[in-house]
PDB file of C-alpha atoms in Angstrom:
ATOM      1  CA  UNK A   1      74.363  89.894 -11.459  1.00  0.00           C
ATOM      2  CA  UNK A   2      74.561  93.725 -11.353  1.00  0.00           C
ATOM      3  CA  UNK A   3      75.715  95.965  -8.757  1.00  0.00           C
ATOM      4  CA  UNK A   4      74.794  99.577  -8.665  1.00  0.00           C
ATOM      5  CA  UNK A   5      77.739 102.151  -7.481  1.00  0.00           C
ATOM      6  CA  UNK A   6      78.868 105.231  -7.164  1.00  0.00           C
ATOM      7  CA  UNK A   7      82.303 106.716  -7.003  1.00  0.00           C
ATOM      8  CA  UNK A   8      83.263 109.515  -4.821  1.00  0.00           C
ATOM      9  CA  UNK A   9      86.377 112.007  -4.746  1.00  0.00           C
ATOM     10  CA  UNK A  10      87.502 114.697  -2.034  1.00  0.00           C
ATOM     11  CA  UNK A  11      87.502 118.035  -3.195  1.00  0.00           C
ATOM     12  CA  UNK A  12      90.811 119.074  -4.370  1.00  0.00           C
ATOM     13  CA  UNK A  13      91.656 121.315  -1.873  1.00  0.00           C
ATOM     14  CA  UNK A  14      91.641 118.816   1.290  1.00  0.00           C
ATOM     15  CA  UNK A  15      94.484 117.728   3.070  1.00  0.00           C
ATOM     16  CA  UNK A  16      93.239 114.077   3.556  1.00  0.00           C
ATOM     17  CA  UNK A  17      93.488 113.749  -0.548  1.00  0.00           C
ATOM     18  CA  UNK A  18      95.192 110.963  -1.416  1.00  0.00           C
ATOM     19  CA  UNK A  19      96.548 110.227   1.807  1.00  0.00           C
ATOM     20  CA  UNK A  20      96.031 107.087   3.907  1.00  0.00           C
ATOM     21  CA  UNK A  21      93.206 106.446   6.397  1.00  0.00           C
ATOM     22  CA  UNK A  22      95.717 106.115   8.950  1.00  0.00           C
ATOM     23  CA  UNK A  23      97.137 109.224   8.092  1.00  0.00           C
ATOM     24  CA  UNK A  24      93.679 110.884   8.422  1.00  0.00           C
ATOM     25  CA  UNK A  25      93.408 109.600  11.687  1.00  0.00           C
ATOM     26  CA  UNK A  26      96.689 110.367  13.071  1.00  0.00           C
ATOM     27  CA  UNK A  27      96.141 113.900  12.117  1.00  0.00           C
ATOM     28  CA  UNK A  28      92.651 114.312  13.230  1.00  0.00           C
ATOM     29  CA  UNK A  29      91.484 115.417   9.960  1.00  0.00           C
ATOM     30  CA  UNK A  30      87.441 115.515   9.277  1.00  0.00           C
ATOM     31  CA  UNK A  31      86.183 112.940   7.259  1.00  0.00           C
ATOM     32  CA  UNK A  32      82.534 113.261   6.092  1.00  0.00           C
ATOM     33  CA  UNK A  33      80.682 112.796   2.882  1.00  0.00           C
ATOM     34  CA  UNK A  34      80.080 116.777   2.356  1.00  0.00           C
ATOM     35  CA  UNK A  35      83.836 116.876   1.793  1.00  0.00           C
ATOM     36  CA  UNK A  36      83.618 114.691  -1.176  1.00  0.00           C
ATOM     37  CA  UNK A  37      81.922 114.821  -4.893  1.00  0.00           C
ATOM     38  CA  UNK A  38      80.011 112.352  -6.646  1.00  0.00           C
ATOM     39  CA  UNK A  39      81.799 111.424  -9.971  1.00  0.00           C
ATOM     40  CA  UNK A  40      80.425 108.711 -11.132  1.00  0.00           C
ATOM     41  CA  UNK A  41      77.667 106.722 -10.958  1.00  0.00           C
ATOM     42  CA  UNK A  42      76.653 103.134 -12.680  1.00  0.00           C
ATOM     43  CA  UNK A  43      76.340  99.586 -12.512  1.00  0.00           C
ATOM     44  CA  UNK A  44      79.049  96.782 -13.016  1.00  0.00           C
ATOM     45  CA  UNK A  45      78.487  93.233 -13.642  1.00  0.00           C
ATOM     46  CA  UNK A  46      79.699  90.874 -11.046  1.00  0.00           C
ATOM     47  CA  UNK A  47      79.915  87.108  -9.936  1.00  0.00           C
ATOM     48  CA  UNK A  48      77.322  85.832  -7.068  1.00  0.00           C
ATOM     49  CA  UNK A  49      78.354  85.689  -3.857  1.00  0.00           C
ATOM     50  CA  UNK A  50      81.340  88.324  -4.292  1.00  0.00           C
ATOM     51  CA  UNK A  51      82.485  90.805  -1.046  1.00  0.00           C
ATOM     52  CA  UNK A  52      82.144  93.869  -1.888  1.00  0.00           C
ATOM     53  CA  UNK A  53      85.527  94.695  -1.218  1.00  0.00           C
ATOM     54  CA  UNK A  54      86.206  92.104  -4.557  1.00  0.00           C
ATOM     55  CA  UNK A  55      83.404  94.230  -6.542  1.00  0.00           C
ATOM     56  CA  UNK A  56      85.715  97.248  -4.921  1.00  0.00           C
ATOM     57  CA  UNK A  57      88.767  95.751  -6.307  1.00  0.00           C
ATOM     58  CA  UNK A  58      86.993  94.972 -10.000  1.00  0.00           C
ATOM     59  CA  UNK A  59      85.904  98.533 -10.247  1.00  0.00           C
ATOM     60  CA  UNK A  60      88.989 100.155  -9.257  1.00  0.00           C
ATOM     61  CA  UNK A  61      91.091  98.237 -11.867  1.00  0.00           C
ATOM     62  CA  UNK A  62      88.439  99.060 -14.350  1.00  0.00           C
ATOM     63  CA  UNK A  63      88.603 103.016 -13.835  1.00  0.00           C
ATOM     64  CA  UNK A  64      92.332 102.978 -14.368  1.00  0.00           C
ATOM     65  CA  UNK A  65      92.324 102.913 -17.775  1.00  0.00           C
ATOM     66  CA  UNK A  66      89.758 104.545 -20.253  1.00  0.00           C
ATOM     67  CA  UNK A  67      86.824 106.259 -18.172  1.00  0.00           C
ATOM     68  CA  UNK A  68      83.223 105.762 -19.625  1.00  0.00           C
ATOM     69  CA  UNK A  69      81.105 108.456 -20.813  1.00  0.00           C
ATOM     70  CA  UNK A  70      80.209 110.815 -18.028  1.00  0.00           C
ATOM     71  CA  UNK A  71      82.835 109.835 -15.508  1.00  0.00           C
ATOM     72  CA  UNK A  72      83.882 113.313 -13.893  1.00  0.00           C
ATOM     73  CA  UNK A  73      86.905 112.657 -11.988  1.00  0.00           C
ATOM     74  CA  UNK A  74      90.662 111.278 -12.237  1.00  0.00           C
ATOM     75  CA  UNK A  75      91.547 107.344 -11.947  1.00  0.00           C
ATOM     76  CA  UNK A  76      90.627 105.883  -8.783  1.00  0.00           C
ATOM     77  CA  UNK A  77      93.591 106.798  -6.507  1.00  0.00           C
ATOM     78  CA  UNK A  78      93.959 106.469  -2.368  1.00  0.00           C
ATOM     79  CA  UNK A  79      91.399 108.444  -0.659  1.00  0.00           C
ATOM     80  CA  UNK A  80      88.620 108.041  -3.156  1.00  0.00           C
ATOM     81  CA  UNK A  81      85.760 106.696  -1.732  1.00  0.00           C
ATOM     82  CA  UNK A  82      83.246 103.555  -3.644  1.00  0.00           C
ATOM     83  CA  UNK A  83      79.529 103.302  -2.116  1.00  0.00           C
ATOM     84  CA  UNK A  84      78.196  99.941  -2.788  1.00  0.00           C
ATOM     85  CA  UNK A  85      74.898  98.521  -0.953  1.00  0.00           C
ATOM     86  CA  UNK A  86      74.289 101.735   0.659  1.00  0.00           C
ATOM     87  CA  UNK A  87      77.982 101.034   2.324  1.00  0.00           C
ATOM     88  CA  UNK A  88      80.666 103.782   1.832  1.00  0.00           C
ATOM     89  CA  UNK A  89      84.354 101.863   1.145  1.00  0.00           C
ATOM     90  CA  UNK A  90      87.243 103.369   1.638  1.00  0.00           C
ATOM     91  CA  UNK A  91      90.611 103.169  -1.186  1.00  0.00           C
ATOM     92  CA  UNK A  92      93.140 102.698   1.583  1.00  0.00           C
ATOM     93  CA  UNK A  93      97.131 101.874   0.600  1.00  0.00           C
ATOM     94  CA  UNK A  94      96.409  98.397   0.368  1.00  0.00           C
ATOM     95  CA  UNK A  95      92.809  97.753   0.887  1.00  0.00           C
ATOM     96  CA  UNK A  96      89.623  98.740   0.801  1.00  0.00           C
ATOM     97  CA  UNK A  97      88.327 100.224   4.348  1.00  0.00           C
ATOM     98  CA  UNK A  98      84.425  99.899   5.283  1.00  0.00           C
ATOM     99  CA  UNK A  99      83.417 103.513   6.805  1.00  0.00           C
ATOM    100  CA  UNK A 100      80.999 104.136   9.427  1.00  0.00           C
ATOM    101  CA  UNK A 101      78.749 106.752   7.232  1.00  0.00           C
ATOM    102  CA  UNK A 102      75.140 106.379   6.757  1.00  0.00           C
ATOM    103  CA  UNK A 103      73.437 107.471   3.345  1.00  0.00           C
ATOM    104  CA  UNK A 104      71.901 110.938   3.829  1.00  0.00           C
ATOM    105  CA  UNK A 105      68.282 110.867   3.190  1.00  0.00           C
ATOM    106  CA  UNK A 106      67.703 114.669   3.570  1.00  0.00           C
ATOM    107  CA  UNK A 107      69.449 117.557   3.136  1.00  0.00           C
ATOM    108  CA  UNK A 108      69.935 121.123   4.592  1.00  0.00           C
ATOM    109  CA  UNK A 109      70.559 124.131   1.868  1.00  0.00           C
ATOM    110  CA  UNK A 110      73.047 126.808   3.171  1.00  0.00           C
ATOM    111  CA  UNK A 111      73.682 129.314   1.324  1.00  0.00           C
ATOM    112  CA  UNK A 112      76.723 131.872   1.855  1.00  0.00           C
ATOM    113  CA  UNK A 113      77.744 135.059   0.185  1.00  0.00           C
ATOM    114  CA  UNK A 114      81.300 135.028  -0.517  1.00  0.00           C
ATOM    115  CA  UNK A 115      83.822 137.839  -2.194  1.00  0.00           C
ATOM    116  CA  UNK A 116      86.360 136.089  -4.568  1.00  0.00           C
ATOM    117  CA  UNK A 117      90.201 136.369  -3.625  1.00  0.00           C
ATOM    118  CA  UNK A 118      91.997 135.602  -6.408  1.00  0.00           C
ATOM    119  CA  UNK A 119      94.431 133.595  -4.116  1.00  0.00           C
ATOM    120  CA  UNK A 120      92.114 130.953  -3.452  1.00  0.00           C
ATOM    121  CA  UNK A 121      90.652 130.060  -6.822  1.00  0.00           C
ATOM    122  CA  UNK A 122      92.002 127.074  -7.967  1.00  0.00           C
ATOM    123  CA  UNK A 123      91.117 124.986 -11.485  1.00  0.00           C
ATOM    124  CA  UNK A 124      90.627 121.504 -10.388  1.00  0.00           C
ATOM    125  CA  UNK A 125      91.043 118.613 -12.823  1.00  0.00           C
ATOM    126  CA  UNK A 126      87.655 117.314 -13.030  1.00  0.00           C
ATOM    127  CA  UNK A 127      86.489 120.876 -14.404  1.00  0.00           C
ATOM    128  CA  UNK A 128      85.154 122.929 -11.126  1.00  0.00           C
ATOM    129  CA  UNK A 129      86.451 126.039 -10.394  1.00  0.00           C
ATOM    130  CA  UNK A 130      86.981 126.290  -7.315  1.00  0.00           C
ATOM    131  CA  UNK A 131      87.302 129.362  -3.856  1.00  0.00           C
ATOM    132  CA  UNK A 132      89.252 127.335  -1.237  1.00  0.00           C
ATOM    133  CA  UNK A 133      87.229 123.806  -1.474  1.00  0.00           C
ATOM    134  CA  UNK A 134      83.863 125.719  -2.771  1.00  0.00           C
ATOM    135  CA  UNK A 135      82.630 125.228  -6.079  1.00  0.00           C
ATOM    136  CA  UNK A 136      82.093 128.256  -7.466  1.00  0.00           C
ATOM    137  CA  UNK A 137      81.693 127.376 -11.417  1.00  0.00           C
ATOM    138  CA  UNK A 138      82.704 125.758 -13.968  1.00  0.00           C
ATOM    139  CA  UNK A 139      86.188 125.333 -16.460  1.00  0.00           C
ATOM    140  CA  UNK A 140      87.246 123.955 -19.910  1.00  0.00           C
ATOM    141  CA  UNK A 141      89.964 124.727 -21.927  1.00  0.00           C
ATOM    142  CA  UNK A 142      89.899 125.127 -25.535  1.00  0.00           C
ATOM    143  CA  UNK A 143      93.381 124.412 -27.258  1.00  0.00           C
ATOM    144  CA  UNK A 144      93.619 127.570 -30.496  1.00  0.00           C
ATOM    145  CA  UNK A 145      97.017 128.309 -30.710  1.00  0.00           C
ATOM    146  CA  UNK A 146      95.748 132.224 -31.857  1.00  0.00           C
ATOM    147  CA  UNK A 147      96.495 135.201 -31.115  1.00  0.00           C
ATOM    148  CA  UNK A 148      95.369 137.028 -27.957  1.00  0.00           C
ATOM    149  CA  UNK A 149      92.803 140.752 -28.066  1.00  0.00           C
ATOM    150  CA  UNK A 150      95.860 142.937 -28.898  1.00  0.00           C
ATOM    151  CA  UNK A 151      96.835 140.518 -32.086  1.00  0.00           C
ATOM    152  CA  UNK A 152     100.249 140.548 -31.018  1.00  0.00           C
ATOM    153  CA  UNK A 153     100.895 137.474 -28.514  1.00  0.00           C
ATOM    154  CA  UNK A 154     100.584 133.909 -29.489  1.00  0.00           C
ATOM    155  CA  UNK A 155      98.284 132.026 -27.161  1.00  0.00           C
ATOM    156  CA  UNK A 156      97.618 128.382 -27.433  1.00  0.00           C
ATOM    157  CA  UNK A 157      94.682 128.143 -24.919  1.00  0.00           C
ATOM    158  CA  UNK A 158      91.233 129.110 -24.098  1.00  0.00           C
ATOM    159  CA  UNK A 159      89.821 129.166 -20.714  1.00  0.00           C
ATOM    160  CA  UNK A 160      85.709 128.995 -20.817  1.00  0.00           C
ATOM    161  CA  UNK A 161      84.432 130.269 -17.581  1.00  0.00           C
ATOM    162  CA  UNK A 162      80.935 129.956 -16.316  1.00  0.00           C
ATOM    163  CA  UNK A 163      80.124 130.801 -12.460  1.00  0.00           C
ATOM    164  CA  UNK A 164      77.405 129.647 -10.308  1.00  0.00           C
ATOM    165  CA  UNK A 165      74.661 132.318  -9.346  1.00  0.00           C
ATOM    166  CA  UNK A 166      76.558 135.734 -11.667  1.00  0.00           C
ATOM    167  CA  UNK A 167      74.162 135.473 -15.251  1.00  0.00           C
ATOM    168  CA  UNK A 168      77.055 137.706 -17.062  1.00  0.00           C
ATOM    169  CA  UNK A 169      80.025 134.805 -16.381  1.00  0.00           C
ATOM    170  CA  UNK A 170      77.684 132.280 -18.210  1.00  0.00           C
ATOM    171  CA  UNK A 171      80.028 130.662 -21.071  1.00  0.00           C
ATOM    172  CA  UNK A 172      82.866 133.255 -21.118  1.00  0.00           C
ATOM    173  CA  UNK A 173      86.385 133.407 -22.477  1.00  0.00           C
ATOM    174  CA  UNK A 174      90.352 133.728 -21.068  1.00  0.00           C
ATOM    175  CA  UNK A 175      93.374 133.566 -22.436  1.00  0.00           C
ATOM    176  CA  UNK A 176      95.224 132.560 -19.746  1.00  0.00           C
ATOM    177  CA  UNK A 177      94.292 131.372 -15.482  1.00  0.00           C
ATOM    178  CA  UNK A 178      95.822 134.822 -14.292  1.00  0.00           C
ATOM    179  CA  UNK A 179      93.435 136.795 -16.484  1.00  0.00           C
ATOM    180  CA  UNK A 180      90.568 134.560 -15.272  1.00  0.00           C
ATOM    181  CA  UNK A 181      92.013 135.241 -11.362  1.00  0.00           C
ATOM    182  CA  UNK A 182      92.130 139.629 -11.823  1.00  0.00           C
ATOM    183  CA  UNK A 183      88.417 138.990 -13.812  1.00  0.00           C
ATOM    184  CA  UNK A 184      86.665 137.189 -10.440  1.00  0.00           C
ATOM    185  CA  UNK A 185      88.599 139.544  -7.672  1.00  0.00           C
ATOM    186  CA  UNK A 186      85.995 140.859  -5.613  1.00  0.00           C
ATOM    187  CA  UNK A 187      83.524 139.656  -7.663  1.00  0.00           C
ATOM    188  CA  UNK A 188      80.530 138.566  -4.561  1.00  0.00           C
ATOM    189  CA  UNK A 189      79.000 135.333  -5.618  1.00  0.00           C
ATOM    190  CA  UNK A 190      76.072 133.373  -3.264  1.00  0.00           C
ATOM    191  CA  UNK A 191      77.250 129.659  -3.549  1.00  0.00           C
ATOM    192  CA  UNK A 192      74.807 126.762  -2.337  1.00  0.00           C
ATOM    193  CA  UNK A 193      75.372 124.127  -0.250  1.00  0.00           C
ATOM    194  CA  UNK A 194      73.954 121.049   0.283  1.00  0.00           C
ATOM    195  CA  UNK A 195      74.821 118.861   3.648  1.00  0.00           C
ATOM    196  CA  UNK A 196      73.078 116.046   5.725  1.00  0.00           C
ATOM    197  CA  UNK A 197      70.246 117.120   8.060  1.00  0.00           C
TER     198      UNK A 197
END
């Protein structure tokens, strides 16, 4: 039979990632589903009459080596979260840990204007660019091994920026994170987001 899931990972810049749930809960740190991003979503094929800690365990060892087509994230580490069944399950040190969270069936938009500080934007892996642990846009990086405006320095990278909500920082190039940093600082941006009603 099939089983529909989805995969979830914190946001890179939260101090429960990768860490136990005991450690979470020993330092009284927030655990909620807004703090986390979908990265995956599909179906796997299972035996009948599998827990879905098993189908937990199947998934995870699939995901550690070659990712599918549209998978967002990093392998499935500690502190990633699987939602199976409309149940959230936890990737604890040496299990998988049922959660008591409910699937949100609406949602509240908030929207907040923010300046950028270059001191808080940070490139996570899965491609977000990120102010603190707000997306703000979007990252890829484009190997060239060119020159850079001037003609004179060798640079080896790319860095394609787009950002939420600013039409001018649609699809455009960096040579290096610093330059993208000075670019955004004190840009103001108006970021959406979503959380449970």
């Amino acid at each position: 039979m099939k089983k529909s899931f989805k995969i979830y990972q914190m946001h890179i810049e939260n101090n429960a990632k990768f860490m136990s749930l005991d450690f979470v809960k020993e330092n009284n740190l927030p655990l909620a589903l807004s703090d986390y991003e979908k990265v995956y979503e599909g179906e796997v094929e299972v035996p009948e009459g599998k827990s879905n800690e098993t189908v937990c365990d199947h998934i995870y060892m699939k995901f550690q080596g070659a990712k599918p087509e549209g998978y967002k994230g990093h392998s499935i580490s500690m502190s990633d979260v699987i939602e199976l069944d409309g149940k959230f399950y936890y990737c604890d040190e040496y299990c998988w840990e049922e959660l008591d969270w409910s699937v949100p069936t609406d949602t509240i938009e908030e929207k907040h204007n923010i300046t950028l500080n270059p001191e808080h934007i940070h490139f996570a892996q899965n491609g977000d660019l990120l102010h603190g642990n707000i997306k703000i846009g979007t990252w890829e990086k484009e190997v060239i091994g060119g020159r850079d405006r001037s003609g004179n320095k060798l640079v080896p990278f790319l860095y394609w920026i787009k950002i939420n909500d600013i039409p001018s920082f649609q699809h455009i190039p960096y040579y290096s994170r610093k330059e993208v940093r000075e670019h955004l600082a004190g840009k103001k941006v108006t970021i959406t987001i979503k959380r449970a009603a």
